[in-house]
Amino acid sequence: MVWAVVAYVVYFVYGPVVAVVLGGLFAVSFLVGFGLRRRAGHSGRCSISGAVGGVLDKSMAGF
């Protein structure tokens, strides 16, 4: 939800290209977190929730 609001604001302030880049950063961060958790032996469900939590945790660190 937080990333959706940020992408929405960025889209209207800076343009669609910047919003796509922001979405790409989210996707890459999610995939890296998911892969690291799966490699560590976590279940798929745990890896998904952990990857989402990790992305949100790291993205909100600047606030």
JSON list of C-alpha atoms in Angstrom, two decimals:
[
{"chain": "A", "resi": 1, "resn": "MET", "atom": "CA", "xyz": [0.00, 0.00, 0.00]},
{"chain": "A", "resi": 2, "resn": "VAL", "atom": "CA", "xyz": [2.80, 2.38, 0.89]},
{"chain": "A", "resi": 3, "resn": "TRP", "atom": "CA", "xyz": [4.62, 1.72, -2.38]},
{"chain": "A", "resi": 4, "resn": "ALA", "atom": "CA", "xyz": [1.39, 2.15, -4.34]},
{"chain": "A", "resi": 5, "resn": "VAL", "atom": "CA", "xyz": [0.81, 5.62, -2.87]},
{"chain": "A", "resi": 6, "resn": "VAL", "atom": "CA", "xyz": [4.42, 6.62, -3.49]},
{"chain": "A", "resi": 7, "resn": "ALA", "atom": "CA", "xyz": [4.24, 5.38, -7.09]},
{"chain": "A", "resi": 8, "resn": "TYR", "atom": "CA", "xyz": [0.96, 7.26, -7.61]},
{"chain": "A", "resi": 9, "resn": "VAL", "atom": "CA", "xyz": [2.46, 10.54, -6.38]},
{"chain": "A", "resi": 10, "resn": "VAL", "atom": "CA", "xyz": [5.67, 10.03, -8.35]},
{"chain": "A", "resi": 11, "resn": "TYR", "atom": "CA", "xyz": [3.65, 9.29, -11.50]},
{"chain": "A", "resi": 12, "resn": "PHE", "atom": "CA", "xyz": [1.81, 12.61, -11.33]},
{"chain": "A", "resi": 13, "resn": "VAL", "atom": "CA", "xyz": [4.76, 14.72, -10.15]},
{"chain": "A", "resi": 14, "resn": "TYR", "atom": "CA", "xyz": [7.60, 13.32, -12.28]},
{"chain": "A", "resi": 15, "resn": "GLY", "atom": "CA", "xyz": [5.96, 11.22, -14.98]},
{"chain": "A", "resi": 16, "resn": "PRO", "atom": "CA", "xyz": [5.29, 7.58, -15.80]},
{"chain": "A", "resi": 17, "resn": "VAL", "atom": "CA", "xyz": [8.91, 6.62, -16.50]},
{"chain": "A", "resi": 18, "resn": "VAL", "atom": "CA", "xyz": [10.00, 7.38, -12.95]},
{"chain": "A", "resi": 19, "resn": "ALA", "atom": "CA", "xyz": [7.04, 5.41, -11.56]},
{"chain": "A", "resi": 20, "resn": "VAL", "atom": "CA", "xyz": [8.04, 2.41, -13.70]},
{"chain": "A", "resi": 21, "resn": "VAL", "atom": "CA", "xyz": [11.62, 2.65, -12.42]},
{"chain": "A", "resi": 22, "resn": "LEU", "atom": "CA", "xyz": [10.33, 2.78, -8.85]},
{"chain": "A", "resi": 23, "resn": "GLY", "atom": "CA", "xyz": [8.17, -0.30, -9.47]},
{"chain": "A", "resi": 24, "resn": "GLY", "atom": "CA", "xyz": [11.19, -2.05, -10.96]},
{"chain": "A", "resi": 25, "resn": "LEU", "atom": "CA", "xyz": [13.24, -1.32, -7.87]},
{"chain": "A", "resi": 26, "resn": "PHE", "atom": "CA", "xyz": [10.48, -2.80, -5.73]},
{"chain": "A", "resi": 27, "resn": "ALA", "atom": "CA", "xyz": [10.34, -5.91, -7.92]},
{"chain": "A", "resi": 28, "resn": "VAL", "atom": "CA", "xyz": [14.10, -6.44, -7.85]},
{"chain": "A", "resi": 29, "resn": "SER", "atom": "CA", "xyz": [14.24, -5.96, -4.09]},
{"chain": "A", "resi": 30, "resn": "PHE", "atom": "CA", "xyz": [11.36, -8.40, -3.63]},
{"chain": "A", "resi": 31, "resn": "LEU", "atom": "CA", "xyz": [12.93, -11.04, -5.88]},
{"chain": "A", "resi": 32, "resn": "VAL", "atom": "CA", "xyz": [16.31, -10.79, -4.15]},
{"chain": "A", "resi": 33, "resn": "GLY", "atom": "CA", "xyz": [14.71, -11.09, -0.71]},
{"chain": "A", "resi": 34, "resn": "PHE", "atom": "CA", "xyz": [12.55, -14.01, -1.84]},
{"chain": "A", "resi": 35, "resn": "GLY", "atom": "CA", "xyz": [15.53, -15.81, -3.36]},
{"chain": "A", "resi": 36, "resn": "LEU", "atom": "CA", "xyz": [17.67, -15.35, -0.27]},
{"chain": "A", "resi": 37, "resn": "ARG", "atom": "CA", "xyz": [14.94, -16.70, 1.99]},
{"chain": "A", "resi": 38, "resn": "ARG", "atom": "CA", "xyz": [14.27, -19.71, -0.25]},
{"chain": "A", "resi": 39, "resn": "ARG", "atom": "CA", "xyz": [17.98, -20.43, -0.36]},
{"chain": "A", "resi": 40, "resn": "ALA", "atom": "CA", "xyz": [18.05, -20.36, 3.44]},
{"chain": "A", "resi": 41, "resn": "GLY", "atom": "CA", "xyz": [15.42, -23.11, 3.49]},
{"chain": "A", "resi": 42, "resn": "HIS", "atom": "CA", "xyz": [12.26, -21.15, 4.31]},
{"chain": "A", "resi": 43, "resn": "SER", "atom": "CA", "xyz": [8.89, -22.22, 2.90]},
{"chain": "A", "resi": 44, "resn": "GLY", "atom": "CA", "xyz": [7.38, -20.40, -0.07]},
{"chain": "A", "resi": 45, "resn": "ARG", "atom": "CA", "xyz": [4.76, -18.69, 2.07]},
{"chain": "A", "resi": 46, "resn": "CYS", "atom": "CA", "xyz": [7.32, -17.58, 4.62]},
{"chain": "A", "resi": 47, "resn": "SER", "atom": "CA", "xyz": [9.61, -16.34, 1.86]},
{"chain": "A", "resi": 48, "resn": "ILE", "atom": "CA", "xyz": [6.87, -14.22, 0.28]},
{"chain": "A", "resi": 49, "resn": "SER", "atom": "CA", "xyz": [5.82, -12.55, 3.52]},
{"chain": "A", "resi": 50, "resn": "GLY", "atom": "CA", "xyz": [9.43, -12.08, 4.61]},
{"chain": "A", "resi": 51, "resn": "ALA", "atom": "CA", "xyz": [10.41, -10.56, 1.27]},
{"chain": "A", "resi": 52, "resn": "VAL", "atom": "CA", "xyz": [7.53, -8.08, 1.38]},
{"chain": "A", "resi": 53, "resn": "GLY", "atom": "CA", "xyz": [8.33, -7.18, 4.98]},
{"chain": "A", "resi": 54, "resn": "GLY", "atom": "CA", "xyz": [12.01, -6.76, 4.18]},
{"chain": "A", "resi": 55, "resn": "VAL", "atom": "CA", "xyz": [11.31, -4.46, 1.23]},
{"chain": "A", "resi": 56, "resn": "LEU", "atom": "CA", "xyz": [8.96, -2.29, 3.30]},
{"chain": "A", "resi": 57, "resn": "ASP", "atom": "CA", "xyz": [11.39, -2.25, 6.22]},
{"chain": "A", "resi": 58, "resn": "LYS", "atom": "CA", "xyz": [14.31, -1.11, 4.08]},
{"chain": "A", "resi": 59, "resn": "SER", "atom": "CA", "xyz": [12.25, 1.40, 2.09]},
{"chain": "A", "resi": 60, "resn": "MET", "atom": "CA", "xyz": [10.88, 3.09, 5.22]},
{"chain": "A", "resi": 61, "resn": "ALA", "atom": "CA", "xyz": [14.31, 3.34, 6.88]},
{"chain": "A", "resi": 62, "resn": "GLY", "atom": "CA", "xyz": [14.84, 6.77, 5.32]},
{"chain": "A", "resi": 63, "resn": "PHE", "atom": "CA", "xyz": [11.68, 8.18, 6.88]}
]
